[in-house]
Amino acid sequence: MALTAADIDRFEASRHRLEAIAYRLLGAAGEAEDAVQETFLRWQAADLDRIEVPEAWLTKVLTNLCLNQLASARARRETYVGQWLPEPLLVGDPMLGPADTAEQRESISYAVLTLMERLSPNERAVYVLREAFEYPHREIAEILDVTEAASQQTYHRAKQHIADGKARTEVDATAARRIVEEFLAAATSGRTEPLTRLLTADAISIGDGGGKVPARAKATEGALAVARFLRGVFKPAEAKRVWLGGTPEIYAWTANGDPAVVVVVKGDVVGVMCLEVTADGIAAFLSQANPDKLARATERFAATDHGEPLFEAF
């Protein structure tokens, strides 16, 4: 069925919201865009005269497409090489969605997106729709074809799973830059002690190379072990520069609302390290180096006035 200009405009008015929902559900920008495009095709084929509330219809279709995608994604991740982490989005990316409330900002943080991997597909959908987009349980129940009571129970269960693993502290852009600068100064000092002082006792470091970039197969745990590992990461070595194909430029940035270290080589983002900050120090370093998950970050970086790097590594 051919769409009118008004029909297309109605869909486009919801596109950013749909992409933000899909990204939170899937943890991957490309997959989110594909889900939204498939939703558009369903919209194009539908009898639009029978759709009373387009926003609700589109959200229901998109959410169910994402739930199906999550089921297959879990199977793929069983054979994924090394640790799996979401795709990071740099500050200003429209796919990050609303950030007006603390709950909305928290729902997009890299640490929380990683924790959401613990949830079942339905738990993840309820958590995202309620926490990030403030849908009432009545509407969530209609989207997922469950009772309102079931939606409420699923939400509380999901929220508990997320709360069990985090104690995140919100920081503004100025504080985020200061934290990154302090971390980099310690990491490049050549000594373990300055870095250890910035970390919580149970600090953890996880890296995702996707089998394409060297990354530890298991997480590094404990302040001393993490400090030693990160000191090695930032230790100058000609071999690193040769392998990367140039001298890395290091920027203090914000990704998914978290303080982040962005590593750029010849204009391409080759690594994003998000720092999870708590009242007791830095609790986690979540590093994305899989090039398949950095293309959007490179596009965003190129379109942004990124200024001068803090320093050039190696």
GROMACS .gro file of N, CA and C in nm, residues 198-304:
model
  321
  198LEU      N    1   4.254   0.533   4.288
  198LEU     CA    2   4.132   0.581   4.223
  198LEU      C    3   4.024   0.474   4.214
  199LEU      N    4   4.060   0.350   4.242
  199LEU     CA    5   3.970   0.238   4.219
  199LEU      C    6   3.902   0.190   4.347
  200THR      N    7   3.785   0.129   4.329
  200THR     CA    8   3.723   0.058   4.441
  200THR      C    9   3.796  -0.074   4.461
  201ALA      N   10   3.784  -0.132   4.578
  201ALA     CA   11   3.855  -0.257   4.608
  201ALA      C   12   3.814  -0.369   4.513
  202ASP      N   13   3.686  -0.368   4.470
  202ASP     CA   14   3.637  -0.474   4.383
  202ASP      C   15   3.626  -0.430   4.238
  203ALA      N   16   3.710  -0.337   4.198
  203ALA     CA   17   3.706  -0.285   4.060
  203ALA      C   18   3.721  -0.398   3.959
  204ILE      N   19   3.663  -0.375   3.841
  204ILE     CA   20   3.665  -0.477   3.736
  204ILE      C   21   3.693  -0.411   3.602
  205SER      N   22   3.761  -0.482   3.516
  205SER     CA   23   3.789  -0.434   3.381
  205SER      C   24   3.744  -0.541   3.281
  206ILE      N   25   3.659  -0.501   3.185
  206ILE     CA   26   3.607  -0.593   3.084
  206ILE      C   27   3.633  -0.530   2.947
  207GLY      N   28   3.684  -0.609   2.855
  207GLY     CA   29   3.711  -0.560   2.720
  207GLY      C   30   3.644  -0.648   2.615
  208ASP      N   31   3.591  -0.584   2.511
  208ASP     CA   32   3.525  -0.654   2.401
  208ASP      C   33   3.603  -0.627   2.274
  209GLY      N   34   3.670  -0.730   2.224
  209GLY     CA   35   3.742  -0.717   2.098
  209GLY      C   36   3.675  -0.792   1.985
  210GLY      N   37   3.573  -0.871   2.019
  210GLY     CA   38   3.498  -0.944   1.918
  210GLY      C   39   3.580  -1.043   1.837
  211GLY      N   40   3.696  -1.081   1.889
  211GLY     CA   41   3.782  -1.172   1.814
  211GLY      C   42   3.861  -1.105   1.704
  212LYS      N   43   3.844  -0.972   1.691
  212LYS     CA   44   3.912  -0.897   1.585
  212LYS      C   45   4.024  -0.810   1.639
  213VAL      N   46   4.015  -0.780   1.768
  213VAL     CA   47   4.116  -0.698   1.836
  213VAL      C   48   4.153  -0.771   1.965
  214PRO      N   49   4.281  -0.775   2.001
  214PRO     CA   50   4.319  -0.845   2.123
  214PRO      C   51   4.245  -0.791   2.245
  215ALA      N   52   4.186  -0.881   2.322
  215ALA     CA   53   4.117  -0.845   2.445
  215ALA      C   54   4.115  -0.968   2.534
  216ARG      N   55   4.122  -0.947   2.663
  216ARG     CA   56   4.122  -1.059   2.756
  216ARG      C   57   3.990  -1.134   2.748
  217ALA      N   58   4.000  -1.267   2.748
  217ALA     CA   59   3.880  -1.350   2.739
  217ALA      C   60   3.796  -1.342   2.865
  218LYS      N   61   3.860  -1.312   2.978
  218LYS     CA   62   3.790  -1.301   3.104
  218LYS      C   63   3.812  -1.163   3.165
  219ALA      N   64   3.721  -1.125   3.250
  219ALA     CA   65   3.733  -0.996   3.318
  219ALA      C   66   3.851  -0.997   3.413
  220THR      N   67   3.911  -0.880   3.432
  220THR     CA   68   4.016  -0.861   3.533
  220THR      C   69   3.949  -0.803   3.657
  221GLU      N   70   3.972  -0.864   3.773
  221GLU     CA   71   3.900  -0.825   3.894
  221GLU      C   72   3.995  -0.790   4.008
  222GLY      N   73   3.953  -0.692   4.089
  222GLY     CA   74   4.032  -0.648   4.204
  222GLY      C   75   4.116  -0.528   4.170
  223ALA      N   76   4.125  -0.433   4.263
  223ALA     CA   77   4.191  -0.306   4.235
  223ALA      C   78   4.335  -0.323   4.187
  224LEU      N   79   4.412  -0.406   4.254
  224LEU     CA   80   4.553  -0.421   4.219
  224LEU      C   81   4.568  -0.485   4.081
  225ALA      N   82   4.491  -0.590   4.054
  225ALA     CA   83   4.500  -0.657   3.924
  225ALA      C   84   4.456  -0.564   3.811
  226VAL      N   85   4.350  -0.487   3.834
  226VAL     CA   86   4.303  -0.393   3.732
  226VAL      C   87   4.406  -0.284   3.709
  227ALA      N   88   4.464  -0.231   3.818
  227ALA     CA   89   4.564  -0.125   3.805
  227ALA      C   90   4.685  -0.174   3.724
  228ARG      N   91   4.730  -0.294   3.753
  228ARG     CA   92   4.845  -0.349   3.680
  228ARG      C   93   4.811  -0.369   3.532
  229PHE      N   94   4.690  -0.418   3.506
  229PHE     CA   95   4.648  -0.441   3.369
  229PHE      C   96   4.642  -0.308   3.292
  230LEU      N   97   4.580  -0.207   3.351
  230LEU     CA   98   4.565  -0.078   3.282
  230LEU      C   99   4.698  -0.007   3.266
  231ARG      N  100   4.786  -0.023   3.362
  231ARG     CA  101   4.920   0.035   3.348
  231ARG      C  102   4.988  -0.024   3.224
  232GLY      N  103   4.969  -0.155   3.203
  232GLY     CA  104   5.025  -0.219   3.085
  232GLY      C  105   4.961  -0.171   2.956
  233VAL      N  106   4.831  -0.148   2.960
  233VAL     CA  107   4.759  -0.100   2.842
  233VAL      C  108   4.814   0.033   2.794
  234PHE      N  109   4.843   0.121   2.888
  234PHE     CA  110   4.888   0.256   2.853
  234PHE      C  111   5.041   0.270   2.851
  235LYS      N  112   5.111   0.161   2.869
  235LYS     CA  113   5.258   0.166   2.864
  235LYS      C  114   5.304   0.186   2.720
  236PRO      N  115   5.390   0.283   2.693
  236PRO     CA  116   5.436   0.308   2.556
  236PRO      C  117   5.505   0.185   2.497
  237ALA      N  118   5.476   0.159   2.369
  237ALA     CA  119   5.540   0.048   2.299
  237ALA      C  120   5.526   0.071   2.149
  238GLU      N  121   5.636   0.065   2.079
  238GLU     CA  122   5.634   0.086   1.934
  238GLU      C  123   5.545  -0.018   1.866
  239ALA      N  124   5.544  -0.140   1.919
  239ALA     CA  125   5.465  -0.247   1.858
  239ALA      C  126   5.316  -0.212   1.857
  240LYS      N  127   5.270  -0.144   1.961
  240LYS     CA  128   5.129  -0.105   1.966
  240LYS      C  129   5.097  -0.005   1.857
  241ARG      N  130   5.184   0.092   1.839
  241ARG     CA  131   5.162   0.194   1.736
  241ARG      C  132   5.162   0.130   1.597
  242VAL      N  133   5.253   0.039   1.573
  242VAL     CA  134   5.261  -0.029   1.444
  242VAL      C  135   5.134  -0.111   1.420
  243TRP      N  136   5.089  -0.182   1.523
  243TRP     CA  137   4.971  -0.267   1.508
  243TRP      C  138   4.847  -0.183   1.480
  244LEU      N  139   4.836  -0.067   1.545
  244LEU     CA  140   4.721   0.020   1.526
  244LEU      C  141   4.727   0.098   1.395
  245GLY      N  142   4.844   0.105   1.336
  245GLY     CA  143   4.858   0.176   1.209
  245GLY      C  144   4.876   0.325   1.224
  246GLY      N  145   4.916   0.369   1.341
  246GLY     CA  146   4.939   0.511   1.364
  246GLY      C  147   4.944   0.542   1.512
  247THR      N  148   4.969   0.667   1.542
  247THR     CA  149   4.978   0.710   1.680
  247THR      C  150   4.838   0.738   1.736
  248PRO      N  151   4.798   0.670   1.843
  248PRO     CA  152   4.664   0.692   1.899
  248PRO      C  153   4.655   0.829   1.967
  249GLU      N  154   4.546   0.897   1.942
  249GLU     CA  155   4.514   1.022   2.012
  249GLU      C  156   4.409   0.991   2.119
  250ILE      N  157   4.433   1.042   2.238
  250ILE     CA  158   4.348   1.010   2.352
  250ILE      C  159   4.264   1.132   2.389
  251TYR      N  160   4.131   1.113   2.394
  251TYR     CA  161   4.038   1.221   2.426
  251TYR      C  162   3.959   1.186   2.552
  252ALA      N  163   3.930   1.289   2.631
  252ALA     CA  164   3.833   1.275   2.741
  252ALA      C  165   3.696   1.304   2.683
  253TRP      N  166   3.603   1.213   2.703
  253TRP     CA  167   3.474   1.224   2.636
  253TRP      C  168   3.364   1.176   2.729
  254THR      N  169   3.243   1.176   2.678
  254THR     CA  170   3.129   1.116   2.748
  254THR      C  171   3.061   1.020   2.653
  255ALA      N  172   3.037   0.899   2.698
  255ALA     CA  173   2.968   0.799   2.618
  255ALA      C  174   2.860   0.735   2.703
  256ASN      N  175   2.739   0.731   2.651
  256ASN     CA  176   2.626   0.676   2.725
  256ASN      C  177   2.610   0.742   2.862
  257GLY      N  178   2.646   0.869   2.869
  257GLY     CA  179   2.633   0.944   2.993
  257GLY      C  180   2.745   0.919   3.092
  258ASP      N  181   2.841   0.832   3.060
  258ASP     CA  182   2.951   0.799   3.150
  258ASP      C  183   3.079   0.871   3.107
  259PRO      N  184   3.168   0.901   3.203
  259PRO     CA  185   3.300   0.948   3.164
  259PRO      C  186   3.366   0.842   3.076
  260ALA      N  187   3.434   0.886   2.972
  260ALA     CA  188   3.490   0.788   2.878
  260ALA      C  189   3.623   0.834   2.822
  261VAL      N  190   3.707   0.738   2.794
  261VAL     CA  191   3.831   0.759   2.721
  261VAL      C  192   3.805   0.716   2.577
  262VAL      N  193   3.828   0.806   2.482
  262VAL     CA  194   3.808   0.773   2.341
  262VAL      C  195   3.944   0.773   2.273
  263VAL      N  196   3.975   0.664   2.207
  263VAL     CA  197   4.105   0.648   2.140
  263VAL      C  198   4.081   0.656   1.989
  264VAL      N  199   4.155   0.747   1.924
  264VAL     CA  200   4.134   0.774   1.781
  264VAL      C  201   4.267   0.758   1.707
  265VAL      N  202   4.262   0.688   1.595
  265VAL     CA  203   4.379   0.673   1.508
  265VAL      C  204   4.339   0.716   1.367
  266LYS      N  205   4.403   0.821   1.318
  266LYS     CA  206   4.378   0.873   1.184
  266LYS      C  207   4.228   0.899   1.159
  267GLY      N  208   4.162   0.954   1.260
  267GLY     CA  209   4.022   0.991   1.247
  267GLY      C  210   3.923   0.882   1.280
  268ASP      N  211   3.970   0.759   1.297
  268ASP     CA  212   3.880   0.648   1.331
  268ASP      C  213   3.884   0.621   1.481
  269VAL      N  214   3.767   0.607   1.541
  269VAL     CA  215   3.760   0.567   1.681
  269VAL      C  216   3.793   0.418   1.687
  270VAL      N  217   3.899   0.383   1.760
  270VAL     CA  218   3.942   0.243   1.770
  270VAL      C  219   3.917   0.187   1.909
  271GLY      N  220   3.873   0.271   2.000
  271GLY     CA  221   3.842   0.221   2.133
  271GLY      C  222   3.764   0.324   2.214
  272VAL      N  223   3.668   0.276   2.291
  272VAL     CA  224   3.595   0.359   2.385
  272VAL      C  225   3.593   0.287   2.518
  273MET      N  226   3.649   0.351   2.620
  273MET     CA  227   3.652   0.294   2.754
  273MET      C  228   3.562   0.376   2.844
  274CYS      N  229   3.452   0.316   2.888
  274CYS     CA  230   3.358   0.384   2.978
  274CYS      C  231   3.395   0.354   3.122
  275LEU      N  232   3.391   0.457   3.205
  275LEU     CA  233   3.425   0.444   3.346
  275LEU      C  234   3.298   0.449   3.430
  276GLU      N  235   3.278   0.346   3.511
  276GLU     CA  236   3.164   0.346   3.603
  276GLU      C  237   3.211   0.407   3.736
  277VAL      N  238   3.155   0.522   3.770
  277VAL     CA  239   3.198   0.597   3.887
  277VAL      C  240   3.099   0.578   4.002
  278THR      N  241   3.152   0.546   4.118
  278THR     CA  242   3.070   0.533   4.238
  278THR      C  243   3.125   0.629   4.343
  279ALA      N  244   3.057   0.638   4.456
  279ALA     CA  245   3.102   0.726   4.564
  279ALA      C  246   3.237   0.682   4.618
  280ASP      N  247   3.273   0.555   4.600
  280ASP     CA  248   3.398   0.502   4.654
  280ASP      C  249   3.513   0.503   4.554
  281GLY      N  250   3.485   0.541   4.430
  281GLY     CA  251   3.590   0.542   4.329
  281GLY      C  252   3.540   0.483   4.199
  282ILE      N  253   3.632   0.454   4.110
  282ILE     CA  254   3.597   0.394   3.981
  282ILE      C  255   3.579   0.244   4.001
  283ALA      N  256   3.459   0.196   3.969
  283ALA     CA  257   3.427   0.056   3.999
  283ALA      C  258   3.444  -0.035   3.878
  284ALA      N  259   3.439   0.023   3.757
  284ALA     CA  260   3.448  -0.062   3.639
  284ALA      C  261   3.502   0.015   3.520
  285PHE      N  262   3.576  -0.055   3.438
  285PHE     CA  263   3.625  -0.005   3.310
  285PHE      C  264   3.569  -0.099   3.204
  286LEU      N  265   3.482  -0.048   3.119
  286LEU     CA  266   3.418  -0.128   3.016
  286LEU      C  267   3.466  -0.077   2.881
  287SER      N  268   3.548  -0.158   2.814
  287SER     CA  269   3.619  -0.110   2.695
  287SER      C  270   3.570  -0.180   2.569
  288GLN      N  271   3.523  -0.100   2.474
  288GLN     CA  272   3.479  -0.153   2.346
  288GLN      C  273   3.585  -0.127   2.241
  289ALA      N  274   3.639  -0.235   2.182
  289ALA     CA  275   3.741  -0.221   2.078
  289ALA      C  276   3.704  -0.296   1.951
  290ASN      N  277   3.592  -0.365   1.953
  290ASN     CA  278   3.547  -0.436   1.832
  290ASN      C  279   3.512  -0.333   1.725
  291PRO      N  280   3.584  -0.332   1.612
  291PRO     CA  281   3.559  -0.229   1.510
  291PRO      C  282   3.417  -0.231   1.455
  292ASP      N  283   3.350  -0.346   1.462
  292ASP     CA  284   3.212  -0.354   1.414
  292ASP      C  285   3.118  -0.272   1.501
  293LYS      N  286   3.160  -0.240   1.623
  293LYS     CA  287   3.074  -0.167   1.716
  293LYS      C  288   3.121  -0.023   1.737
  294LEU      N  289   3.209   0.025   1.649
  294LEU     CA  290   3.263   0.160   1.666
  294LEU      C  291   3.241   0.250   1.545
  295ALA      N  292   3.175   0.200   1.443
  295ALA     CA  293   3.154   0.280   1.322
  295ALA      C  294   3.068   0.403   1.350
  296ARG      N  295   2.963   0.386   1.429
  296ARG     CA  296   2.875   0.499   1.459
  296ARG      C  297   2.949   0.601   1.547
  297ALA      N  298   3.031   0.552   1.639
  297ALA     CA  299   3.109   0.642   1.723
  297ALA      C  300   3.205   0.724   1.638
  298THR      N  301   3.264   0.662   1.536
  298THR     CA  302   3.354   0.734   1.446
  298THR      C  303   3.278   0.844   1.371
  299GLU      N  304   3.158   0.812   1.323
  299GLU     CA  305   3.077   0.912   1.252
  299GLU      C  306   3.043   1.028   1.343
  300ARG      N  307   3.005   0.998   1.466
  300ARG     CA  308   2.968   1.102   1.561
  300ARG      C  309   3.089   1.187   1.598
  301PHE      N  310   3.202   1.122   1.618
  301PHE     CA  311   3.325   1.193   1.653
  301PHE      C  312   3.363   1.289   1.542
  302ALA      N  313   3.356   1.242   1.416
  302ALA     CA  314   3.394   1.326   1.302
  302ALA      C  315   3.303   1.447   1.288
  303ALA      N  316   3.177   1.433   1.329
  303ALA     CA  317   3.080   1.541   1.314
  303ALA      C  318   3.080   1.637   1.432
  304THR      N  319   3.167   1.613   1.529
  304THR     CA  320   3.170   1.693   1.651
  304THR      C  321   3.298   1.774   1.660
   0.00000   0.00000   0.00000
